[in-house]
PDB file of C-alpha atoms in Angstrom:
ATOM      1  CA  UNK H 135      11.716  -4.067 -24.229  1.00  0.00           C
ATOM      2  CA  UNK H 136       8.827  -6.276 -25.421  1.00  0.00           C
ATOM      3  CA  UNK H 137       5.707  -4.867 -27.117  1.00  0.00           C
ATOM      4  CA  UNK H 138       3.665  -5.694 -23.994  1.00  0.00           C
ATOM      5  CA  UNK H 139       6.143  -3.833 -21.779  1.00  0.00           C
ATOM      6  CA  UNK H 140       6.109  -0.864 -24.147  1.00  0.00           C
ATOM      7  CA  UNK H 141       2.277  -0.823 -24.226  1.00  0.00           C
ATOM      8  CA  UNK H 142       2.150  -1.116 -20.441  1.00  0.00           C
ATOM      9  CA  UNK H 143       4.558   1.783 -20.003  1.00  0.00           C
ATOM     10  CA  UNK H 144       2.569   3.903 -22.468  1.00  0.00           C
ATOM     11  CA  UNK H 145      -0.713   3.078 -20.741  1.00  0.00           C
ATOM     12  CA  UNK H 146       0.219   4.929 -17.582  1.00  0.00           C
ATOM     13  CA  UNK H 147       2.591   7.597 -18.893  1.00  0.00           C
ATOM     14  CA  UNK H 148       0.276   9.783 -20.961  1.00  0.00           C
ATOM     15  CA  UNK H 149      -0.193  12.948 -18.891  1.00  0.00           C
ATOM     16  CA  UNK H 150      -2.727  14.735 -21.096  1.00  0.00           C
ATOM     17  CA  UNK H 151      -6.153  14.043 -22.517  1.00  0.00           C
ATOM     18  CA  UNK H 152      -6.430  12.857 -26.112  1.00  0.00           C
ATOM     19  CA  UNK H 153      -8.539  15.155 -28.303  1.00  0.00           C
ATOM     20  CA  UNK H 154     -10.476  13.043 -30.809  1.00  0.00           C
ATOM     21  CA  UNK H 155     -12.671  15.242 -32.985  1.00  0.00           C
ATOM     22  CA  UNK H 156     -15.177  16.813 -30.603  1.00  0.00           C
ATOM     23  CA  UNK H 157     -14.312  14.473 -27.706  1.00  0.00           C
ATOM     24  CA  UNK H 158     -11.470  14.800 -25.183  1.00  0.00           C
ATOM     25  CA  UNK H 159     -10.574  11.516 -23.494  1.00  0.00           C
ATOM     26  CA  UNK H 160      -8.930  11.473 -20.066  1.00  0.00           C
ATOM     27  CA  UNK H 161      -5.608   9.647 -19.869  1.00  0.00           C
ATOM     28  CA  UNK H 162      -5.843   5.919 -19.275  1.00  0.00           C
ATOM     29  CA  UNK H 163      -5.517   5.124 -15.577  1.00  0.00           C
ATOM     30  CA  UNK H 164      -5.901   2.333 -13.066  1.00  0.00           C
ATOM     31  CA  UNK H 165      -9.408   3.707 -12.471  1.00  0.00           C
ATOM     32  CA  UNK H 166     -10.118   3.340 -16.194  1.00  0.00           C
ATOM     33  CA  UNK H 167      -9.069  -0.293 -16.042  1.00  0.00           C
ATOM     34  CA  UNK H 168     -11.304  -0.875 -13.013  1.00  0.00           C
ATOM     35  CA  UNK H 169     -14.303   0.696 -14.748  1.00  0.00           C
ATOM     36  CA  UNK H 170     -13.672  -1.400 -17.867  1.00  0.00           C
ATOM     37  CA  UNK H 171     -13.946  -4.486 -15.657  1.00  0.00           C
ATOM     38  CA  UNK H 172     -17.002  -3.184 -13.789  1.00  0.00           C
ATOM     39  CA  UNK H 173     -18.871  -2.257 -16.994  1.00  0.00           C
ATOM     40  CA  UNK H 174     -17.834  -5.459 -18.776  1.00  0.00           C
ATOM     41  CA  UNK H 175     -15.942  -3.635 -21.512  1.00  0.00           C
ATOM     42  CA  UNK H 176     -14.217  -6.772 -22.735  1.00  0.00           C
ATOM     43  CA  UNK H 177     -13.032  -5.011 -25.885  1.00  0.00           C
ATOM     44  CA  UNK H 178     -10.460  -3.254 -23.688  1.00  0.00           C
ATOM     45  CA  UNK H 179      -9.532  -6.313 -21.672  1.00  0.00           C
ATOM     46  CA  UNK H 180      -9.662  -9.269 -24.055  1.00  0.00           C
ATOM     47  CA  UNK H 181     -10.014  -7.876 -27.591  1.00  0.00           C
ATOM     48  CA  UNK H 182     -12.914  -8.069 -29.987  1.00  0.00           C
ATOM     49  CA  UNK H 183     -13.063 -11.816 -30.606  1.00  0.00           C
ATOM     50  CA  UNK H 184     -16.662 -12.914 -30.938  1.00  0.00           C
ATOM     51  CA  UNK H 185     -18.248  -9.510 -30.277  1.00  0.00           C
ATOM     52  CA  UNK H 186     -21.138  -8.441 -32.481  1.00  0.00           C
ATOM     53  CA  UNK H 187     -20.991  -5.043 -34.173  1.00  0.00           C
ATOM     54  CA  UNK H 188     -23.723  -3.807 -31.803  1.00  0.00           C
ATOM     55  CA  UNK H 189     -21.729  -4.938 -28.764  1.00  0.00           C
ATOM     56  CA  UNK H 190     -18.542  -3.317 -30.085  1.00  0.00           C
ATOM     57  CA  UNK H 191     -20.435  -0.055 -30.604  1.00  0.00           C
ATOM     58  CA  UNK H 192     -21.907  -0.253 -27.078  1.00  0.00           C
ATOM     59  CA  UNK H 193     -18.477  -0.763 -25.578  1.00  0.00           C
ATOM     60  CA  UNK H 194     -16.819   1.976 -27.653  1.00  0.00           C
ATOM     61  CA  UNK H 195     -19.502   4.538 -26.828  1.00  0.00           C
ATOM     62  CA  UNK H 196     -19.513   3.537 -23.149  1.00  0.00           C
ATOM     63  CA  UNK H 197     -15.738   3.903 -23.007  1.00  0.00           C
ATOM     64  CA  UNK H 198     -15.829   7.297 -24.756  1.00  0.00           C
ATOM     65  CA  UNK H 199     -18.539   8.439 -22.313  1.00  0.00           C
ATOM     66  CA  UNK H 200     -16.702   7.290 -19.187  1.00  0.00           C
ATOM     67  CA  UNK H 201     -13.407   8.836 -20.348  1.00  0.00           C
ATOM     68  CA  UNK H 202     -14.791  12.180 -21.498  1.00  0.00           C
ATOM     69  CA  UNK H 203     -17.648  13.150 -19.184  1.00  0.00           C
ATOM     70  CA  UNK H 204     -16.867  14.744 -15.799  1.00  0.00           C
ATOM     71  CA  UNK H 205     -15.567  12.005 -13.530  1.00  0.00           C
ATOM     72  CA  UNK H 206     -17.972  12.704 -10.660  1.00  0.00           C
ATOM     73  CA  UNK H 207     -20.926  12.450 -13.058  1.00  0.00           C
ATOM     74  CA  UNK H 208     -19.622   9.139 -14.428  1.00  0.00           C
ATOM     75  CA  UNK H 209     -19.101   7.644 -10.969  1.00  0.00           C
ATOM     76  CA  UNK H 210     -22.513   8.814  -9.765  1.00  0.00           C
ATOM     77  CA  UNK H 211     -24.251   7.338 -12.825  1.00  0.00           C
ATOM     78  CA  UNK H 212     -22.497   4.007 -12.336  1.00  0.00           C
ATOM     79  CA  UNK H 213     -23.230   3.887  -8.588  1.00  0.00           C
ATOM     80  CA  UNK H 214     -26.900   4.768  -9.126  1.00  0.00           C
ATOM     81  CA  UNK H 215     -27.283   2.232 -11.936  1.00  0.00           C
ATOM     82  CA  UNK H 216     -28.367   4.781 -14.567  1.00  0.00           C
ATOM     83  CA  UNK H 217     -25.161   4.888 -16.607  1.00  0.00           C
ATOM     84  CA  UNK H 218     -26.825   3.216 -19.613  1.00  0.00           C
ATOM     85  CA  UNK H 219     -29.220   6.177 -19.907  1.00  0.00           C
ATOM     86  CA  UNK H 220     -26.262   8.567 -19.668  1.00  0.00           C
ATOM     87  CA  UNK H 221     -24.403   6.625 -22.361  1.00  0.00           C
ATOM     88  CA  UNK H 222     -27.462   6.695 -24.642  1.00  0.00           C
ATOM     89  CA  UNK H 223     -27.749  10.458 -24.238  1.00  0.00           C
ATOM     90  CA  UNK H 224     -24.007  10.885 -24.839  1.00  0.00           C
ATOM     91  CA  UNK H 225     -24.227   8.852 -28.043  1.00  0.00           C
ATOM     92  CA  UNK H 226     -26.553  11.457 -29.589  1.00  0.00           C
ATOM     93  CA  UNK H 227     -23.813  14.058 -29.173  1.00  0.00           C
ATOM     94  CA  UNK H 228     -21.118  12.073 -30.966  1.00  0.00           C
ATOM     95  CA  UNK H 229     -20.391  13.272 -34.490  1.00  0.00           C
ATOM     96  CA  UNK H 230     -20.279  10.525 -37.101  1.00  0.00           C
ATOM     97  CA  UNK H 231     -17.095  12.121 -38.416  1.00  0.00           C
ATOM     98  CA  UNK H 232     -15.448  11.423 -35.027  1.00  0.00           C
ATOM     99  CA  UNK H 233     -15.956   7.661 -35.266  1.00  0.00           C
ATOM    100  CA  UNK H 234     -12.949   6.662 -37.430  1.00  0.00           C
ATOM    101  CA  UNK H 235     -10.462   8.596 -35.272  1.00  0.00           C
ATOM    102  CA  UNK H 236     -12.215   7.501 -32.090  1.00  0.00           C
ATOM    103  CA  UNK H 237     -11.986   3.859 -33.165  1.00  0.00           C
ATOM    104  CA  UNK H 238      -8.250   4.196 -33.894  1.00  0.00           C
ATOM    105  CA  UNK H 239      -7.633   5.766 -30.482  1.00  0.00           C
ATOM    106  CA  UNK H 240      -9.785   3.188 -28.741  1.00  0.00           C
ATOM    107  CA  UNK H 241      -7.911   0.344 -30.462  1.00  0.00           C
ATOM    108  CA  UNK H 242      -4.646   1.836 -29.199  1.00  0.00           C
ATOM    109  CA  UNK H 243      -6.079   2.176 -25.691  1.00  0.00           C
ATOM    110  CA  UNK H 244      -7.487  -1.360 -25.830  1.00  0.00           C
ATOM    111  CA  UNK H 245      -3.998  -2.690 -26.554  1.00  0.00           C
ATOM    112  CA  UNK H 246      -2.643  -0.720 -23.592  1.00  0.00           C
ATOM    113  CA  UNK H 247      -5.458  -1.992 -21.354  1.00  0.00           C
ATOM    114  CA  UNK H 248      -4.736  -5.571 -22.352  1.00  0.00           C
ATOM    115  CA  UNK H 249      -1.060  -5.022 -21.517  1.00  0.00           C
ATOM    116  CA  UNK H 250      -2.004  -3.560 -18.131  1.00  0.00           C
ATOM    117  CA  UNK H 251      -4.458  -6.327 -17.280  1.00  0.00           C
ATOM    118  CA  UNK H 252      -2.919  -8.872 -14.946  1.00  0.00           C
ATOM    119  CA  UNK H 253      -4.385 -12.198 -13.957  1.00  0.00           C
ATOM    120  CA  UNK H 254      -2.884 -14.478 -11.349  1.00  0.00           C
ATOM    121  CA  UNK H 255      -2.714 -18.138 -12.279  1.00  0.00           C
ATOM    122  CA  UNK H 256      -1.858 -21.090 -10.059  1.00  0.00           C
ATOM    123  CA  UNK H 257       1.411 -22.888 -10.586  1.00  0.00           C
ATOM    124  CA  UNK H 258       1.048 -26.245 -12.293  1.00  0.00           C
ATOM    125  CA  UNK H 259       0.584 -28.914  -9.656  1.00  0.00           C
ATOM    126  CA  UNK H 260      -0.332 -26.454  -6.877  1.00  0.00           C
ATOM    127  CA  UNK H 261      -2.973 -27.662  -4.478  1.00  0.00           C
ATOM    128  CA  UNK H 262      -5.257 -25.218  -2.677  1.00  0.00           C
ATOM    129  CA  UNK H 263      -4.493 -24.949   1.008  1.00  0.00           C
ATOM    130  CA  UNK H 264      -7.274 -25.576   3.492  1.00  0.00           C
ATOM    131  CA  UNK H 265      -7.264 -22.048   4.917  1.00  0.00           C
ATOM    132  CA  UNK H 266      -6.380 -20.082   1.758  1.00  0.00           C
ATOM    133  CA  UNK H 267      -8.812 -17.418   0.519  1.00  0.00           C
ATOM    134  CA  UNK H 268     -11.102 -18.497  -2.297  1.00  0.00           C
TER     135      UNK H 268
END
């Protein structure tokens, strides 16, 4: 089994929440992956290449918020467009002592998310068909 296959299997096989200091993170799911895409959490999809420290912190805190707050509250905040306010409020409740362990867990989850992320590419030499979807 390759590392990617192992990470992919791990990504969807963790049945319980991870307790990181004062924060309990829900297991990684397909919904988590979708929200990472929707909220532009590239750290979990592409890695941290080129991200500023401020952007990394924003993405880490946003991820911790969306994985630890009640799901209905998270979805409502995202749908209503006020999730950034919710994330800012959540950030004040994070203990500084939680950050090292949270960062380790988030790095592990980011590797699993990258393994789970699938992009379809055209075959070399393929030509788009006239009636194919864009």
